[in-house]
Amino acid sequence: MRVLLCLMACVLLTPALSLAVTLADARRVMPAVAVVSPVSGVPGLFSAAGPADTPVLLFQTDDFVSIPAYSGSSVNLLVAVTVDGQFTGVDLLAHQEPILVVGITDEHLKEFVAQLAGKNATDRIRVGATGREGYVGIDGLSGATITAMVITRTVTLAAERALAAYKQQAQAGVAPSPISDFAEAAAAASAEPVWYWSWQQHRLKVAVLIVALTLLLLVLFLQDWLVKRKVLFQRFRIAWMLFTVIYIGWICHAQLSVVNLLGFARNLAGGFSWESLLLDPVVFLLWGFVALSILLWGRGVYCGWLCPFGAAQELLSKLSRTLGFEGWQFPHALHERLWAIKYLLLIAIFGLALDSMANAARLAEVEPFKTVFVMQFSRPPAYVFYALLLLALTVFNSKFFCKYLCPLGAALSFFTRFKVFDWLHRHVECGHPCQTCANECPVSAIKPTGEIIDNECHYCLECQVTYWDEHRCPHMVRKRKKRLQMRDSEEGVIASDAGG
């Protein structure tokens, strides 16, 4: 665990600043430029002659702003902007985004940033806001929404700061040049944070998720009442699993991933920013709930209730059992040793992240989440086959991926030891000799001796249903029989007294 925590704390890679814009760089966004000169007094800012000899400023965004993207690192772009704020060209220089694994190449990113040419830094440029009054909309990138929003904000904010610095120098007489009242217009455009637009755009999804998470909290606090009503609980459980798969997974595309943790670690290491975390409101709310639930009940609440891929596996497993296919489980000794696979994968992923987020994301493809929920199987055949194979395995061995391969589950399990509540009840007879719950646990998180393994438990509450079942739990069966015998004895005494 110490090794893993050290790796997480050391994910410190951030792109190196480059203060120079060479002539070759400038020609990437201004092909006809002949001379590039540094702007005196403003490091990283350069000027060149544009059409009709109008001055054009050139800079790399990392010299003026650093907004963590999905990877936790900034995206560095080369920007050419006139002194009145009009973008004449934008080009991608460097990034650590793990988006190549979903089929989005650097060329796609360059096509995206090319949309900014002709726009003005004072415009309220927003991804997906085409046709929205008061906004200038540009097309997004399917599967890379956060990256697209961060790039847009990076370019506009860097331009605002570069132009403000240029204006200050011009007013001081260092580099005199006609310039508009850009700073005032830019301030008005920046009044609304970029994440606010995202929350407005997804307010219905946010509202539905808040209601659902509130209901789940209520279920968790009233779990004893619910599990005593077996039929009601089972119906609610199936309905919730369907909601998780369909709404959280396929509609919101909000399957959490170990890549999110990598990005968060880099965000912390590079200077914490709420803005990048707030860009995807559904994912933000889910991670907030995960943090709360881990503190109170352990990681099992997410894995057992809010993970779309886990829910899909559980539904398939339940369906196969209903159809009479019992499946099989590994012997407990082998089962425990197979747990090590997901922890080794987690360590490898964090180790690769020290060098390259892109390489770490490639190994993180052990998670089939992007294939199933983000791209919805619109990927090369190898990815689709792998995802379908894992779903098929759960028919034979319930939640196979969760138990042995999931690096996210492995990461969350480290924080389970800090949980506050221990509300999963056990009888003295559990494991001595009763093995009912241990045999029926879908993730085999109960030892043969009866103890629940908190780090592996998915908090599905199935063992609690059995715990209170007076017809299946041996302890409760004895209590029921004893109660019936006492009742029959009392009725016999009453009948005897009445006959006497």
Short mmCIF file of C-alpha atoms in Angstrom, two decimals:
data_model
loop_
_atom_site.label_atom_id
_atom_site.label_comp_id
_atom_site.label_asym_id
_atom_site.label_seq_id
_atom_site.Cartn_x
_atom_site.Cartn_y
_atom_site.Cartn_z
CA MET A 1 0.00 0.00 0.00
CA ARG A 2 2.84 2.40 0.83
CA VAL A 3 4.36 1.81 -2.60
CA LEU A 4 1.06 2.58 -4.28
CA LEU A 5 0.47 5.73 -2.25
CA CYS A 6 3.97 6.91 -3.11
CA LEU A 7 3.27 6.35 -6.79
CA MET A 8 0.02 8.31 -6.52
CA ALA A 9 1.76 11.18 -4.75
CA CYS A 10 4.55 11.26 -7.34
CA VAL A 11 2.40 11.66 -10.46
CA LEU A 12 3.92 15.07 -11.01
CA LEU A 13 4.58 15.21 -14.73
CA THR A 14 3.49 18.47 -16.29
CA PRO A 15 4.43 19.78 -19.74
CA ALA A 16 7.58 21.89 -19.72
CA LEU A 17 7.13 25.57 -20.42
CA SER A 18 8.56 26.83 -23.67
CA LEU A 19 8.95 30.60 -23.84
CA ALA A 20 10.01 30.72 -27.49
CA VAL A 21 7.84 30.94 -30.59
CA THR A 22 10.14 30.31 -33.53
CA LEU A 23 9.53 31.33 -37.12
CA ALA A 24 8.79 27.70 -37.93
CA ASP A 25 6.21 27.62 -35.13
CA ALA A 26 4.61 30.84 -36.31
CA ARG A 27 4.23 29.50 -39.84
CA ARG A 28 2.05 26.70 -38.49
CA VAL A 29 -0.68 29.29 -37.84
CA MET A 30 0.51 32.13 -40.15
CA PRO A 31 2.05 30.53 -43.27
CA ALA A 32 3.06 33.86 -44.84
CA VAL A 33 4.83 35.33 -41.80
CA ALA A 34 8.39 36.53 -42.45
CA VAL A 35 9.61 37.81 -39.07
CA VAL A 36 8.72 37.03 -35.45
CA SER A 37 9.83 39.38 -32.68
CA PRO A 38 9.52 39.10 -28.89
CA VAL A 39 7.32 41.66 -27.17
CA SER A 40 9.49 43.59 -24.76
CA GLY A 41 8.55 43.15 -21.12
CA VAL A 42 6.16 40.22 -21.67
CA PRO A 43 7.92 36.83 -21.50
CA GLY A 44 6.48 34.29 -23.91
CA LEU A 45 4.69 36.85 -26.06
CA PHE A 46 5.77 37.44 -29.64
CA SER A 47 4.51 39.62 -32.47
CA ALA A 48 4.44 39.39 -36.23
CA ALA A 49 2.99 41.40 -39.10
CA GLY A 50 -0.36 40.15 -40.27
CA PRO A 51 -2.45 41.19 -43.28
CA ALA A 52 -2.07 44.89 -44.09
CA ASP A 53 0.80 44.97 -41.57
CA THR A 54 -1.60 44.72 -38.62
CA PRO A 55 0.19 43.35 -35.57
CA VAL A 56 -0.56 39.76 -34.59
CA LEU A 57 0.46 38.32 -31.24
CA LEU A 58 1.78 34.75 -30.94
CA PHE A 59 2.24 32.71 -27.78
CA GLN A 60 2.05 29.26 -26.27
CA THR A 61 -0.86 28.87 -23.87
CA ASP A 62 1.26 27.20 -21.18
CA ASP A 63 3.08 30.51 -20.72
CA PHE A 64 -0.13 32.25 -19.65
CA VAL A 65 -2.52 29.67 -18.19
CA SER A 66 -2.48 26.07 -16.97
CA ILE A 67 -5.90 24.43 -16.72
CA PRO A 68 -5.78 20.69 -15.95
CA ALA A 69 -7.62 18.64 -18.54
CA TYR A 70 -8.88 15.05 -18.26
CA SER A 71 -5.32 13.81 -17.74
CA GLY A 72 -4.69 16.28 -14.92
CA SER A 73 -2.17 18.15 -17.10
CA SER A 74 -2.69 21.19 -19.29
CA VAL A 75 -2.96 21.15 -23.09
CA ASN A 76 -0.36 23.41 -24.73
CA LEU A 77 -1.43 25.24 -27.87
CA LEU A 78 0.09 27.81 -30.20
CA VAL A 79 -2.18 30.81 -30.64
CA ALA A 80 -2.13 33.70 -33.10
CA VAL A 81 -4.47 36.58 -32.20
CA THR A 82 -4.83 40.13 -33.40
CA VAL A 83 -4.55 42.99 -30.93
CA ASP A 84 -8.33 43.39 -30.96
CA GLY A 85 -8.81 39.76 -29.92
CA GLN A 86 -9.57 37.92 -33.18
CA PHE A 87 -8.00 34.49 -33.48
CA THR A 88 -6.16 34.07 -36.77
CA GLY A 89 -4.89 30.59 -36.02
CA VAL A 90 -4.64 27.94 -33.29
CA ASP A 91 -2.55 24.76 -33.38
CA LEU A 92 -1.96 21.88 -30.99
CA LEU A 93 1.57 21.59 -29.58
CA ALA A 94 1.52 19.04 -26.76
CA HIS A 95 -0.88 17.16 -24.50
CA GLN A 96 -1.07 14.18 -22.14
CA GLU A 97 -4.72 13.36 -22.82
CA PRO A 98 -5.51 9.62 -22.85
CA ILE A 99 -7.93 10.00 -25.77
CA LEU A 100 -6.06 8.06 -28.42
CA VAL A 101 -7.49 4.89 -26.93
CA VAL A 102 -11.01 5.94 -27.99
CA GLY A 103 -9.96 6.66 -31.56
CA ILE A 104 -9.45 10.42 -31.26
CA THR A 105 -6.12 11.34 -32.83
CA ASP A 106 -4.07 14.53 -32.77
CA GLU A 107 -5.51 15.31 -36.19
CA HIS A 108 -9.01 15.28 -34.71
CA LEU A 109 -7.83 17.66 -32.00
CA LYS A 110 -6.28 19.97 -34.59
CA GLU A 111 -9.51 20.00 -36.57
CA PHE A 112 -11.33 20.91 -33.38
CA VAL A 113 -9.04 23.85 -32.47
CA ALA A 114 -9.16 25.08 -36.08
CA GLN A 115 -12.79 26.07 -35.40
CA LEU A 116 -11.50 28.90 -33.19
CA ALA A 117 -9.96 30.76 -36.13
CA GLY A 118 -12.07 33.81 -36.89
CA LYS A 119 -13.66 33.84 -33.43
CA ASN A 120 -12.90 36.60 -30.92
CA ALA A 121 -11.48 36.08 -27.45
CA THR A 122 -14.29 38.26 -26.08
CA ASP A 123 -16.93 35.90 -27.50
CA ARG A 124 -18.62 33.48 -25.12
CA ILE A 125 -17.30 30.46 -26.98
CA ARG A 126 -18.82 27.22 -25.74
CA VAL A 127 -18.73 23.64 -26.96
CA GLY A 128 -22.16 22.58 -28.19
CA ALA A 129 -23.74 26.04 -27.84
CA THR A 130 -24.54 26.49 -31.54
CA GLY A 131 -27.80 28.40 -31.89
CA ARG A 132 -27.84 29.43 -28.21
CA GLU A 133 -28.46 33.15 -27.83
CA GLY A 134 -25.51 35.03 -26.39
CA TYR A 135 -23.01 32.27 -27.14
CA VAL A 136 -20.71 31.34 -30.00
CA GLY A 137 -20.95 27.60 -30.43
CA ILE A 138 -18.38 25.16 -31.76
CA ASP A 139 -18.65 21.43 -32.37
CA GLY A 140 -17.33 19.13 -29.65
CA LEU A 141 -15.39 15.88 -29.71
CA SER A 142 -17.41 12.74 -29.09
CA GLY A 143 -15.77 10.82 -26.25
CA ALA A 144 -13.57 13.78 -25.26
CA THR A 145 -15.99 16.41 -24.01
CA ILE A 146 -13.86 17.51 -21.05
CA THR A 147 -10.76 17.83 -23.23
CA ALA A 148 -12.67 19.94 -25.76
CA MET A 149 -14.03 22.27 -23.07
CA VAL A 150 -10.62 22.66 -21.43
CA ILE A 151 -8.96 23.46 -24.77
CA THR A 152 -11.56 26.13 -25.52
CA ARG A 153 -11.17 27.72 -22.10
CA THR A 154 -7.37 27.48 -22.26
CA VAL A 155 -7.19 29.33 -25.57
CA THR A 156 -9.62 32.11 -24.63
CA LEU A 157 -8.21 32.70 -21.13
CA ALA A 158 -4.61 32.65 -22.34
CA ALA A 159 -5.55 35.16 -25.05
CA GLU A 160 -7.21 37.42 -22.50
CA ARG A 161 -4.10 37.43 -20.32
CA ALA A 162 -1.69 37.87 -23.22
CA LEU A 163 -3.67 40.77 -24.65
CA ALA A 164 -4.05 42.39 -21.24
CA ALA A 165 -0.26 42.20 -20.74
CA TYR A 166 0.30 43.62 -24.22
CA LYS A 167 -2.09 46.48 -23.56
CA GLN A 168 -0.35 47.28 -20.26
CA GLN A 169 2.99 47.45 -22.05
CA ALA A 170 1.50 49.58 -24.82
CA GLN A 171 0.10 52.04 -22.31
CA ALA A 172 3.51 52.21 -20.65
CA GLY A 173 5.02 53.20 -23.96
CA VAL A 174 7.18 50.09 -24.33
CA ALA A 175 5.44 48.70 -27.37
CA PRO A 176 3.06 51.37 -28.62
CA SER A 177 0.32 50.04 -30.82
CA PRO A 178 -3.37 50.79 -31.36
CA ILE A 179 -5.49 48.42 -29.28
CA SER A 180 -9.18 48.22 -28.46
CA ASP A 181 -10.75 48.15 -25.04
CA PHE A 182 -10.16 44.45 -25.03
CA ALA A 183 -9.66 43.98 -21.30
CA GLU A 184 -13.12 45.27 -20.43
CA ALA A 185 -14.82 43.07 -23.02
CA ALA A 186 -12.78 40.07 -21.97
CA ALA A 187 -13.71 40.59 -18.32
CA ALA A 188 -17.39 40.53 -19.27
CA ALA A 189 -16.91 37.35 -21.30
CA SER A 190 -15.05 35.67 -18.43
CA ALA A 191 -17.64 36.51 -15.76
CA GLU A 192 -19.33 33.16 -16.30
CA PRO A 193 -17.03 30.21 -15.52
CA VAL A 194 -16.88 27.56 -18.22
CA TRP A 195 -18.13 24.82 -15.89
CA TYR A 196 -21.32 26.81 -15.27
CA TRP A 197 -22.32 26.35 -18.91
CA SER A 198 -21.80 22.61 -18.60
CA TRP A 199 -24.01 22.40 -15.52
CA GLN A 200 -26.72 24.43 -17.25
CA GLN A 201 -26.51 22.20 -20.30
CA HIS A 202 -26.89 19.04 -18.19
CA ARG A 203 -29.23 20.34 -15.49
CA LEU A 204 -31.89 17.67 -16.16
CA LYS A 205 -29.33 14.86 -15.87
CA VAL A 206 -27.99 16.47 -12.71
CA ALA A 207 -31.48 16.73 -11.18
CA VAL A 208 -32.30 13.08 -11.91
CA LEU A 209 -28.97 11.91 -10.48
CA ILE A 210 -29.36 13.99 -7.30
CA VAL A 211 -32.80 12.46 -6.70
CA ALA A 212 -31.40 8.96 -7.33
CA LEU A 213 -28.42 9.43 -5.01
CA THR A 214 -30.70 10.80 -2.30
CA LEU A 215 -32.87 7.69 -2.64
CA LEU A 216 -29.80 5.47 -2.42
CA LEU A 217 -28.71 7.23 0.76
CA LEU A 218 -32.16 6.60 2.21
CA VAL A 219 -31.90 2.92 1.29
CA LEU A 220 -28.50 2.62 2.93
CA PHE A 221 -29.66 4.24 6.16
CA LEU A 222 -32.81 2.09 6.23
CA GLN A 223 -31.17 -1.07 4.95
CA ASP A 224 -32.32 -3.30 7.83
CA TRP A 225 -35.95 -2.38 7.20
CA LEU A 226 -35.62 -3.06 3.47
CA VAL A 227 -33.73 -6.37 3.56
CA LYS A 228 -36.32 -7.86 5.91
CA ARG A 229 -38.81 -7.47 3.03
CA LYS A 230 -37.15 -9.87 0.64
CA VAL A 231 -39.42 -9.53 -2.39
CA LEU A 232 -39.48 -5.73 -2.18
CA PHE A 233 -35.70 -5.59 -1.86
CA GLN A 234 -35.07 -7.91 -4.79
CA ARG A 235 -37.40 -5.96 -7.05
CA PHE A 236 -35.85 -2.67 -6.01
CA ARG A 237 -32.37 -4.08 -6.52
CA ILE A 238 -33.11 -5.18 -10.10
CA ALA A 239 -34.75 -1.85 -10.92
CA TRP A 240 -31.73 0.01 -9.53
CA MET A 241 -29.30 -2.12 -11.55
CA LEU A 242 -31.25 -1.31 -14.71
CA PHE A 243 -31.16 2.39 -13.81
CA THR A 244 -27.41 2.22 -13.29
CA VAL A 245 -26.75 0.51 -16.61
CA ILE A 246 -29.17 2.52 -18.74
CA TYR A 247 -29.10 5.97 -17.16
CA ILE A 248 -25.68 6.32 -15.54
CA GLY A 249 -23.90 4.19 -18.15
CA TRP A 250 -25.51 4.65 -21.54
CA ILE A 251 -27.34 7.98 -21.19
CA CYS A 252 -24.90 9.94 -19.01
CA HIS A 253 -21.72 8.07 -20.06
CA ALA A 254 -20.70 8.42 -16.43
CA GLN A 255 -18.85 5.17 -15.83
CA LEU A 256 -16.02 6.09 -13.47
CA SER A 257 -12.53 4.87 -14.32
CA VAL A 258 -9.08 4.53 -12.83
CA VAL A 259 -8.06 7.19 -15.37
CA ASN A 260 -10.19 9.65 -13.36
CA LEU A 261 -8.03 8.92 -10.33
CA LEU A 262 -4.86 9.49 -12.36
CA GLY A 263 -6.17 12.84 -13.54
CA PHE A 264 -7.15 13.82 -10.00
CA ALA A 265 -3.68 12.91 -8.70
CA ARG A 266 -2.03 15.02 -11.38
CA ASN A 267 -4.46 17.84 -10.65
CA LEU A 268 -3.41 17.80 -6.99
CA ALA A 269 0.27 17.61 -7.86
CA GLY A 270 0.17 20.39 -10.44
CA GLY A 271 -1.89 22.89 -8.45
CA PHE A 272 -5.45 21.98 -7.52
CA SER A 273 -8.23 23.39 -9.70
CA TRP A 274 -11.95 22.98 -9.07
CA GLU A 275 -12.74 24.22 -12.57
CA SER A 276 -11.51 21.14 -14.38
CA LEU A 277 -13.27 18.83 -11.91
CA LEU A 278 -16.59 20.63 -12.35
CA LEU A 279 -16.61 20.39 -16.15
CA ASP A 280 -18.52 17.09 -16.12
CA PRO A 281 -21.29 17.56 -13.54
CA VAL A 282 -22.55 13.95 -13.50
CA VAL A 283 -19.06 12.52 -12.98
CA PHE A 284 -18.36 15.19 -10.35
CA LEU A 285 -21.51 14.27 -8.40
CA LEU A 286 -20.72 10.57 -8.62
CA TRP A 287 -17.18 11.05 -7.36
CA GLY A 288 -18.50 13.23 -4.53
CA PHE A 289 -20.94 10.50 -3.56
CA VAL A 290 -18.19 7.87 -3.80
CA ALA A 291 -16.03 9.89 -1.41
CA LEU A 292 -18.92 10.15 1.07
CA SER A 293 -19.95 6.51 0.78
CA ILE A 294 -16.39 5.20 1.18
CA LEU A 295 -16.06 7.21 4.38
CA LEU A 296 -19.32 5.83 5.75
CA TRP A 297 -19.62 2.27 4.36
CA GLY A 298 -16.54 1.49 2.27
CA ARG A 299 -15.96 1.20 -1.46
CA GLY A 300 -18.66 -1.44 -1.86
CA VAL A 301 -21.47 1.10 -2.27
CA TYR A 302 -20.02 2.34 -5.57
CA CYS A 303 -19.04 -1.11 -6.83
CA GLY A 304 -22.34 -2.67 -5.82
CA TRP A 305 -24.78 0.12 -6.67
CA LEU A 306 -23.34 2.77 -9.01
CA CYS A 307 -20.90 1.02 -11.35
CA PRO A 308 -22.67 0.46 -14.70
CA PHE A 309 -20.40 -2.39 -15.80
CA GLY A 310 -20.75 -4.06 -12.41
CA ALA A 311 -24.53 -3.70 -12.66
CA ALA A 312 -24.53 -5.19 -16.16
CA GLN A 313 -22.58 -8.19 -14.89
CA GLU A 314 -24.95 -8.65 -11.96
CA LEU A 315 -28.03 -8.55 -14.18
CA LEU A 316 -26.53 -11.15 -16.53
CA SER A 317 -25.58 -13.32 -13.58
CA LYS A 318 -29.08 -13.10 -12.08
CA LEU A 319 -30.63 -13.91 -15.46
CA SER A 320 -28.43 -16.99 -15.90
CA ARG A 321 -29.31 -18.21 -12.38
CA THR A 322 -33.00 -17.67 -13.09
CA LEU A 323 -32.64 -19.82 -16.20
CA GLY A 324 -31.11 -22.56 -14.08
CA PHE A 325 -27.42 -22.13 -14.83
CA GLU A 326 -25.61 -22.19 -11.51
CA GLY A 327 -22.11 -21.31 -12.72
CA TRP A 328 -19.02 -22.05 -10.68
CA GLN A 329 -16.60 -20.38 -8.30
CA PHE A 330 -12.89 -20.89 -7.76
CA PRO A 331 -11.75 -22.59 -4.55
CA HIS A 332 -11.30 -19.95 -1.88
CA ALA A 333 -7.50 -20.29 -1.74
CA LEU A 334 -7.17 -19.73 -5.51
CA HIS A 335 -9.82 -17.01 -5.42
CA GLU A 336 -7.80 -15.01 -2.86
CA ARG A 337 -4.63 -15.29 -4.95
CA LEU A 338 -6.39 -14.10 -8.08
CA TRP A 339 -7.25 -10.85 -6.27
CA ALA A 340 -3.61 -9.87 -6.70
CA ILE A 341 -4.11 -9.37 -10.45
CA LYS A 342 -6.13 -6.17 -10.08
CA TYR A 343 -3.67 -4.71 -7.58
CA LEU A 344 -0.73 -5.46 -9.86
CA LEU A 345 -2.60 -3.82 -12.74
CA LEU A 346 -3.26 -0.76 -10.59
CA ILE A 347 0.42 -0.42 -9.64
CA ALA A 348 1.45 -0.83 -13.29
CA ILE A 349 -1.01 1.83 -14.45
CA PHE A 350 0.17 4.36 -11.87
CA GLY A 351 3.77 3.52 -12.69
CA LEU A 352 3.19 4.20 -16.39
CA ALA A 353 1.44 7.46 -15.51
CA LEU A 354 4.72 8.73 -14.09
CA ASP A 355 6.07 8.70 -17.63
CA SER A 356 3.04 9.10 -19.89
CA MET A 357 -0.69 9.38 -19.33
CA ALA A 358 -1.24 8.05 -22.83
CA ASN A 359 0.62 4.82 -22.01
CA ALA A 360 -1.19 4.53 -18.69
CA ALA A 361 -4.51 4.95 -20.50
CA ARG A 362 -3.60 2.17 -22.90
CA LEU A 363 -3.07 -0.25 -20.03
CA ALA A 364 -6.24 1.09 -18.40
CA GLU A 365 -8.06 -0.38 -21.39
CA VAL A 366 -8.21 -3.47 -19.21
CA GLU A 367 -11.37 -1.63 -18.11
CA PRO A 368 -13.94 -2.24 -20.87
CA PHE A 369 -15.92 0.80 -19.78
CA LYS A 370 -15.21 3.05 -22.78
CA THR A 371 -16.15 0.30 -25.20
CA VAL A 372 -19.46 -0.51 -23.53
CA PHE A 373 -20.70 2.87 -22.31
CA VAL A 374 -18.79 5.73 -23.96
CA MET A 375 -18.37 4.34 -27.47
CA GLN A 376 -21.27 1.87 -27.09
CA PHE A 377 -19.40 -0.90 -28.92
CA SER A 378 -18.45 1.37 -31.87
CA ARG A 379 -14.79 0.36 -31.64
CA PRO A 380 -12.39 -2.01 -33.39
CA PRO A 381 -13.38 -5.71 -33.11
CA ALA A 382 -10.68 -6.58 -30.56
CA TYR A 383 -12.11 -4.12 -27.99
CA VAL A 384 -15.67 -5.31 -28.60
CA PHE A 385 -14.65 -8.97 -28.31
CA TYR A 386 -12.85 -8.29 -25.02
CA ALA A 387 -15.86 -6.49 -23.52
CA LEU A 388 -18.27 -9.20 -24.63
CA LEU A 389 -15.93 -11.89 -23.30
CA LEU A 390 -15.94 -10.30 -19.84
CA LEU A 391 -19.73 -10.06 -19.90
CA ALA A 392 -19.95 -13.71 -20.94
CA LEU A 393 -17.58 -14.79 -18.17
CA THR A 394 -19.92 -13.38 -15.55
CA VAL A 395 -22.48 -15.99 -16.59
CA PHE A 396 -20.04 -18.71 -15.56
CA ASN A 397 -18.32 -16.88 -12.70
CA SER A 398 -20.30 -13.96 -11.28
CA LYS A 399 -18.64 -10.54 -11.55
CA PHE A 400 -15.40 -12.07 -12.83
CA PHE A 401 -13.99 -8.70 -13.93
CA CYS A 402 -14.82 -6.96 -10.65
CA LYS A 403 -13.21 -9.67 -8.54
CA TYR A 404 -9.96 -10.15 -10.42
CA LEU A 405 -9.26 -7.44 -13.01
CA CYS A 406 -10.76 -4.08 -11.99
CA PRO A 407 -8.00 -1.55 -11.13
CA LEU A 408 -10.55 1.05 -10.02
CA GLY A 409 -11.99 -1.34 -7.44
CA ALA A 410 -8.45 -2.07 -6.27
CA ALA A 411 -7.73 1.65 -5.84
CA LEU A 412 -10.95 2.32 -3.93
CA SER A 413 -10.36 -0.64 -1.62
CA PHE A 414 -7.37 1.13 -0.06
CA PHE A 415 -9.70 3.74 1.41
CA THR A 416 -12.25 1.23 2.75
CA ARG A 417 -10.23 0.76 5.95
CA PHE A 418 -11.26 4.30 6.96
CA LYS A 419 -15.00 3.61 6.87
CA VAL A 420 -17.07 4.69 9.86
CA PHE A 421 -19.99 2.23 9.90
CA ASP A 422 -20.05 -1.55 10.12
CA TRP A 423 -23.70 -2.32 9.52
CA LEU A 424 -23.43 -5.79 7.96
CA HIS A 425 -24.68 -8.17 10.64
CA ARG A 426 -23.34 -11.66 11.30
CA HIS A 427 -24.58 -14.50 13.52
CA VAL A 428 -22.30 -16.56 15.72
CA GLU A 429 -23.09 -19.55 13.49
CA CYS A 430 -21.87 -17.76 10.32
CA GLY A 431 -19.01 -19.91 9.08
CA HIS A 432 -19.35 -22.20 12.11
CA PRO A 433 -20.77 -24.25 10.47
CA CYS A 434 -23.18 -22.31 8.19
CA GLN A 435 -21.80 -21.43 4.72
CA THR A 436 -25.03 -20.20 3.11
CA CYS A 437 -24.00 -16.56 2.71
CA ALA A 438 -20.41 -17.45 1.77
CA ASN A 439 -21.64 -19.74 -1.00
CA GLU A 440 -24.14 -17.22 -2.34
CA CYS A 441 -22.03 -14.04 -2.18
CA PRO A 442 -21.71 -12.87 -5.83
CA VAL A 443 -18.12 -11.66 -5.28
CA SER A 444 -17.08 -14.34 -2.79
CA ALA A 445 -16.26 -11.69 -0.20
CA ILE A 446 -17.07 -13.89 2.82
CA LYS A 447 -14.41 -16.14 4.30
CA PRO A 448 -15.20 -19.78 5.06
CA THR A 449 -14.87 -18.77 8.71
CA GLY A 450 -17.77 -16.32 8.26
CA GLU A 451 -16.02 -12.90 8.29
CA ILE A 452 -16.90 -10.37 5.58
CA ILE A 453 -13.84 -9.12 3.68
CA ASP A 454 -14.47 -5.38 3.62
CA ASN A 455 -11.97 -4.63 0.85
CA GLU A 456 -13.79 -7.00 -1.52
CA CYS A 457 -17.40 -6.54 -0.38
CA HIS A 458 -19.74 -4.85 -2.90
CA TYR A 459 -22.35 -4.05 -0.27
CA CYS A 460 -25.09 -5.71 -2.33
CA LEU A 461 -26.87 -6.62 0.95
CA GLU A 462 -27.72 -10.14 -0.28
CA CYS A 463 -26.16 -11.62 2.85
CA GLN A 464 -28.33 -9.33 4.94
CA VAL A 465 -31.45 -10.65 3.22
CA THR A 466 -30.35 -14.14 4.21
CA TYR A 467 -29.41 -12.94 7.71
CA TRP A 468 -33.04 -12.01 8.41
CA ASP A 469 -34.65 -14.86 6.43
CA GLU A 470 -36.47 -17.17 8.83
CA HIS A 471 -36.63 -19.95 6.23
CA ARG A 472 -33.02 -19.98 4.97
CA CYS A 473 -30.71 -18.78 7.74
CA PRO A 474 -30.21 -21.69 10.22
CA HIS A 475 -30.04 -19.31 13.17
CA MET A 476 -33.29 -17.60 12.18
CA VAL A 477 -34.91 -20.94 11.36
CA ARG A 478 -34.22 -22.12 14.93
CA LYS A 479 -35.59 -18.88 16.35
CA ARG A 480 -38.74 -19.24 14.24
CA LYS A 481 -39.24 -22.86 15.31
CA LYS A 482 -38.67 -21.98 18.94
CA ARG A 483 -41.17 -19.14 18.65
CA LEU A 484 -43.73 -21.45 17.05
CA GLN A 485 -43.17 -24.09 19.72
CA MET A 486 -43.69 -21.51 22.46
CA ARG A 487 -46.83 -20.30 20.75
CA ASP A 488 -48.15 -23.84 20.35
CA SER A 489 -47.31 -24.55 24.01
CA GLU A 490 -49.13 -21.41 25.13
CA GLU A 491 -52.13 -22.30 23.00
CA GLY A 492 -52.09 -25.82 24.49
CA VAL A 493 -52.09 -24.45 28.02
CA ILE A 494 -54.96 -22.10 27.21
CA ALA A 495 -56.93 -24.92 25.63
CA SER A 496 -56.26 -27.16 28.66
CA ASP A 497 -57.38 -24.45 31.08
CA ALA A 498 -60.48 -23.84 29.03
CA GLY A 499 -61.29 -27.58 28.99
CA GLY A 500 -60.75 -27.83 32.74
#
